[in-house]
Amino acid sequence: EAQVTQNPRYLITVTGKKLTVTCSQNMNHEYMSWYRQDPGLGLRQIYYSMNVEVTDKGDVPEGYKVSRKEKRNFPLILESPSPNQTSLYFCASSLFAVYNEQFFGPGTRLTVL
Amino acid sequence: KNQVEQSPQSLIILEGKNCTLQCNYTVSPFSNLRWYKQDTGRGPVSLTIMTFSENTKSNGRYTATLDADTKQSSLHITASQLSDSASYICVVSPREQTGANNLFFGTGTRLTVIP
């Protein structure tokens, strides 16, 4: 089944404790991205990747890191999480670029205390 | 500033009734406009895509319209079902030649269908 998977689905952590949210797609898509979704603000792009070893900042990259060592994986790293990073996070992939249909993962609910 | 605005923010309708959701955008030039459905606790899923030259597109009980002159789109849901309860998000892609790599998201309309 073609899909985007994320892990974990739910995470409660404390300020400053490094964490990684994994994202994997099995559709051989070149474009992958991370979004956060907050009430009243909609989806905002954190980082995106056009292909392996090619990443760039989105609209709200502060406090996040990403890597794209393999085509299928695009982990999101929070080196020192803070409470303002409490949010719902979505990974998405598309065939070539942002103009193609985005396939979203199931989401990761992160709470930073 | 490129923006996408949706209305209403929330809507409650009776099962079996029709409804129309609105999306106004200022993104220009644009490549396509999509409507996504997001069930509670899940990621958004694409319902329809419309390019600049298209006026209407249907997907089952969902019909999207686009007026590129007025920069407005609507999503019409016919004979609503309980499973239509979800958030509906309007998403505009900038034209490829602009080199942009970000999408423009509306904040969504939360639809609740009640028995």
CSV table of C-alpha atoms in Angstrom, one decimal:
chain,number,residue,atom,x,y,z
A,1,GLU,CA,0.0,0.0,0.0
A,2,ALA,CA,1.3,3.4,-1.0
A,3,GLN,CA,1.7,5.5,2.1
A,4,VAL,CA,3.7,7.9,4.2
A,5,THR,CA,4.4,6.7,7.8
A,6,GLN,CA,5.5,8.7,10.8
A,7,ASN,CA,6.7,7.6,14.2
A,8,PRO,CA,5.9,8.2,16.9
A,9,ARG,CA,2.3,9.2,16.6
A,10,TYR,CA,2.2,10.7,20.0
A,11,LEU,CA,5.1,12.1,22.1
A,12,ILE,CA,5.3,13.9,25.4
A,13,THR,CA,8.7,15.2,26.3
A,14,VAL,CA,10.4,17.9,28.4
A,15,THR,CA,12.2,21.1,27.4
A,16,GLY,CA,15.7,20.5,26.0
A,17,LYS,CA,15.5,16.8,25.5
A,18,LYS,CA,16.5,16.0,21.9
A,19,LEU,CA,14.0,14.1,19.8
A,20,THR,CA,13.6,12.7,16.3
A,21,VAL,CA,10.4,12.1,14.4
A,22,THR,CA,10.8,9.7,11.6
A,23,CYS,CA,9.1,9.9,8.2
A,24,SER,CA,9.2,7.3,5.5
A,25,GLN,CA,7.4,7.0,2.1
A,26,ASN,CA,7.3,4.0,-0.2
A,27,MET,CA,6.2,5.8,-3.4
A,28,ASN,CA,9.7,6.7,-4.7
A,29,HIS,CA,8.8,10.4,-4.4
A,30,GLU,CA,11.5,12.9,-4.8
A,31,TYR,CA,9.9,15.8,-2.9
A,32,MET,CA,9.3,15.5,0.9
A,33,SER,CA,8.4,18.1,3.5
A,34,TRP,CA,7.5,18.7,7.1
A,35,TYR,CA,4.6,20.9,8.3
A,36,ARG,CA,3.3,21.9,11.6
A,37,GLN,CA,-0.4,22.5,12.2
A,38,ASP,CA,-1.6,24.8,14.9
A,39,PRO,CA,-5.2,26.0,15.7
A,40,GLY,CA,-6.1,29.0,13.7
A,41,LEU,CA,-2.9,29.0,11.7
A,42,GLY,CA,-3.3,26.2,9.4
A,43,LEU,CA,-0.4,24.1,8.0
A,44,ARG,CA,3.0,25.8,7.9
A,45,GLN,CA,6.0,24.4,6.2
A,46,ILE,CA,9.1,23.7,8.3
A,47,TYR,CA,11.6,22.2,5.9
A,48,TYR,CA,11.4,20.5,2.5
A,49,SER,CA,13.7,18.4,0.4
A,50,MET,CA,13.8,18.2,-3.4
A,51,ASN,CA,15.8,15.0,-3.4
A,52,VAL,CA,18.5,13.1,-1.6
A,53,GLU,CA,21.0,15.5,0.1
A,54,VAL,CA,19.0,18.5,-1.0
A,55,THR,CA,17.1,20.3,1.8
A,56,ASP,CA,15.9,23.8,2.4
A,57,LYS,CA,14.0,26.0,4.9
A,58,GLY,CA,10.3,26.5,4.8
A,59,ASP,CA,8.4,29.2,6.5
A,60,VAL,CA,9.1,28.2,10.1
A,61,PRO,CA,12.5,26.4,10.3
A,62,GLU,CA,13.8,27.8,13.6
A,63,GLY,CA,14.5,25.1,16.2
A,64,TYR,CA,14.3,22.2,13.7
A,65,LYS,CA,16.7,20.2,11.6
A,66,VAL,CA,16.2,17.7,8.9
A,67,SER,CA,18.3,15.3,6.8
A,68,ARG,CA,17.7,13.4,3.6
A,69,LYS,CA,20.3,10.6,3.3
A,70,GLU,CA,17.9,8.2,1.6
A,71,LYS,CA,15.1,8.9,-0.8
A,72,ARG,CA,12.5,7.3,1.3
A,73,ASN,CA,13.3,8.8,4.7
A,74,PHE,CA,13.1,12.4,5.9
A,75,PRO,CA,13.5,12.7,9.7
A,76,LEU,CA,12.7,15.8,11.7
A,77,ILE,CA,15.0,16.6,14.5
A,78,LEU,CA,14.4,18.9,17.5
A,79,GLU,CA,17.8,19.4,19.1
A,80,SER,CA,16.4,21.3,22.1
A,81,PRO,CA,12.6,21.3,22.1
A,82,SER,CA,10.7,24.1,23.7
A,83,PRO,CA,7.1,24.5,24.7
A,84,ASN,CA,6.3,26.6,21.6
A,85,GLN,CA,7.1,23.6,19.5
A,86,THR,CA,4.1,21.8,20.9
A,87,SER,CA,2.1,21.1,17.8
A,88,LEU,CA,0.7,18.5,15.4
A,89,TYR,CA,3.4,17.6,12.8
A,90,PHE,CA,2.8,16.2,9.3
A,91,CYS,CA,5.3,14.7,6.9
A,92,ALA,CA,4.3,14.8,3.2
A,93,SER,CA,5.7,13.6,0.0
A,94,SER,CA,5.0,14.2,-3.7
A,95,LEU,CA,6.3,12.9,-7.0
A,96,PHE,CA,8.6,15.7,-8.1
A,97,ALA,CA,7.7,19.1,-6.5
A,98,VAL,CA,5.3,21.1,-4.4
A,99,TYR,CA,2.9,21.4,-7.4
A,100,ASN,CA,2.1,17.7,-7.4
A,101,GLU,CA,-0.4,16.1,-5.1
A,102,GLN,CA,0.9,16.0,-1.5
A,103,PHE,CA,0.5,12.7,0.3
A,104,PHE,CA,0.4,13.3,4.0
A,105,GLY,CA,1.4,11.0,6.8
A,106,PRO,CA,-0.9,10.4,9.8
A,107,GLY,CA,0.6,13.1,12.0
A,108,THR,CA,2.6,13.2,15.2
A,109,ARG,CA,1.1,14.9,18.2
A,110,LEU,CA,4.1,16.5,20.1
A,111,THR,CA,3.8,18.0,23.6
A,112,VAL,CA,6.8,19.7,25.1
A,113,LEU,CA,6.5,20.4,28.8
B,1,LYS,CA,1.3,39.1,0.3
B,2,ASN,CA,0.0,35.8,-1.1
B,3,GLN,CA,-2.9,34.5,1.0
B,4,VAL,CA,-5.6,31.9,1.0
B,5,GLU,CA,-8.7,32.7,3.1
B,6,GLN,CA,-11.6,30.2,3.7
B,7,SER,CA,-15.1,30.7,4.9
B,8,PRO,CA,-16.9,29.9,7.0
B,9,GLN,CA,-14.5,28.8,9.7
B,10,SER,CA,-17.0,26.2,10.8
B,11,LEU,CA,-20.3,24.8,9.6
B,12,ILE,CA,-23.0,22.5,11.0
B,13,ILE,CA,-25.5,20.9,8.7
B,14,LEU,CA,-28.1,18.1,8.8
B,15,GLU,CA,-27.3,14.8,7.1
B,16,GLY,CA,-28.6,14.8,3.6
B,17,LYS,CA,-28.3,18.6,3.1
B,18,ASN,CA,-26.0,20.3,0.7
B,19,CYS,CA,-23.4,22.9,1.6
B,20,THR,CA,-20.8,25.1,-0.1
B,21,LEU,CA,-17.4,26.1,1.2
B,22,GLN,CA,-15.6,29.1,0.0
B,23,CYS,CA,-11.9,29.8,-0.8
B,24,ASN,CA,-10.5,33.2,-1.8
B,25,TYR,CA,-6.9,33.5,-2.8
B,26,THR,CA,-4.4,36.2,-3.9
B,27,VAL,CA,-1.6,33.8,-5.0
B,28,SER,CA,-0.6,34.9,-8.5
B,29,PRO,CA,0.4,33.4,-10.7
B,30,PHE,CA,-0.7,30.0,-9.6
B,31,SER,CA,-0.3,26.5,-10.9
B,32,ASN,CA,-3.2,24.7,-9.4
B,33,LEU,CA,-5.7,24.8,-6.5
B,34,ARG,CA,-6.6,21.7,-4.5
B,35,TRP,CA,-9.1,20.9,-1.9
B,36,TYR,CA,-8.0,18.6,0.8
B,37,LYS,CA,-10.2,16.7,3.3
B,38,GLN,CA,-8.7,16.2,6.8
B,39,ASP,CA,-10.5,13.8,9.1
B,40,THR,CA,-9.9,14.4,12.8
B,41,GLY,CA,-6.5,12.9,13.9
B,42,ARG,CA,-5.4,12.2,10.3
B,43,GLY,CA,-3.4,13.8,7.6
B,44,PRO,CA,-5.1,15.7,4.7
B,45,VAL,CA,-6.1,13.8,1.6
B,46,SER,CA,-6.6,15.4,-1.8
B,47,LEU,CA,-10.2,15.6,-3.0
B,48,THR,CA,-9.9,17.7,-6.2
B,49,ILE,CA,-7.3,19.6,-8.2
B,50,MET,CA,-8.1,22.4,-10.5
B,51,THR,CA,-5.7,24.2,-12.9
B,52,PHE,CA,-5.9,27.7,-14.1
B,53,SER,CA,-8.1,26.9,-17.1
B,54,GLU,CA,-10.6,24.7,-15.4
B,55,ASN,CA,-14.0,25.9,-14.1
B,56,THR,CA,-15.6,22.8,-12.5
B,57,LYS,CA,-14.4,19.4,-11.4
B,58,SER,CA,-16.4,16.7,-9.6
B,59,ASN,CA,-15.4,13.8,-7.4
B,60,GLY,CA,-18.5,11.9,-6.5
B,61,ARG,CA,-20.6,14.1,-4.2
B,62,TYR,CA,-17.9,16.8,-4.2
B,63,THR,CA,-17.8,19.5,-6.9
B,64,ALA,CA,-15.2,22.2,-7.0
B,65,THR,CA,-15.5,25.4,-9.0
B,66,LEU,CA,-12.8,27.9,-9.9
B,67,ASP,CA,-13.1,31.5,-11.1
B,68,ALA,CA,-9.6,32.6,-11.9
B,69,ASP,CA,-10.7,36.1,-12.7
B,70,THR,CA,-12.1,36.8,-9.2
B,71,LYS,CA,-9.6,34.4,-7.6
B,72,GLN,CA,-12.4,32.4,-5.9
B,73,SER,CA,-13.0,28.7,-5.5
B,74,SER,CA,-15.8,26.8,-3.9
B,75,LEU,CA,-16.4,23.2,-2.8
B,76,HIS,CA,-19.9,22.0,-3.0
B,77,ILE,CA,-20.9,18.9,-1.1
B,78,THR,CA,-24.2,17.2,-2.2
B,79,ALA,CA,-26.4,15.0,0.0
B,80,SER,CA,-24.0,15.2,3.0
B,81,GLN,CA,-23.2,12.1,5.0
B,82,LEU,CA,-21.9,11.7,8.5
B,83,SER,CA,-18.6,10.7,7.1
B,84,ASP,CA,-18.2,14.2,5.5
B,85,SER,CA,-17.6,15.6,9.0
B,86,ALA,CA,-14.0,16.9,8.7
B,87,SER,CA,-11.9,19.9,8.0
B,88,TYR,CA,-11.7,21.0,4.3
B,89,ILE,CA,-8.5,22.8,3.4
B,90,CYS,CA,-7.9,24.9,0.2
B,91,VAL,CA,-4.3,24.8,-1.0
B,92,VAL,CA,-2.9,26.9,-3.8
B,93,SER,CA,0.4,26.0,-5.6
B,94,PRO,CA,2.4,28.8,-7.1
B,95,ARG,CA,3.3,28.5,-10.8
B,96,GLU,CA,6.4,26.3,-11.4
B,97,GLN,CA,8.3,29.0,-13.2
B,98,THR,CA,8.3,31.2,-10.1
B,99,GLY,CA,10.7,28.8,-8.5
B,100,ALA,CA,8.7,28.8,-5.4
B,101,ASN,CA,8.7,25.6,-3.3
B,102,ASN,CA,6.0,26.4,-0.8
B,103,LEU,CA,2.3,25.9,-0.9
B,104,PHE,CA,-0.3,28.4,0.4
B,105,PHE,CA,-2.8,26.9,2.8
B,106,GLY,CA,-6.1,28.1,4.0
B,107,THR,CA,-6.9,27.6,7.6
B,108,GLY,CA,-9.7,25.3,6.7
B,109,THR,CA,-13.5,25.0,7.2
B,110,ARG,CA,-14.6,22.6,10.0
B,111,LEU,CA,-17.7,20.8,8.8
B,112,THR,CA,-19.9,18.9,11.1
B,113,VAL,CA,-22.8,16.8,9.7
B,114,ILE,CA,-25.4,15.8,12.3
B,115,PRO,CA,-28.0,13.1,12.1
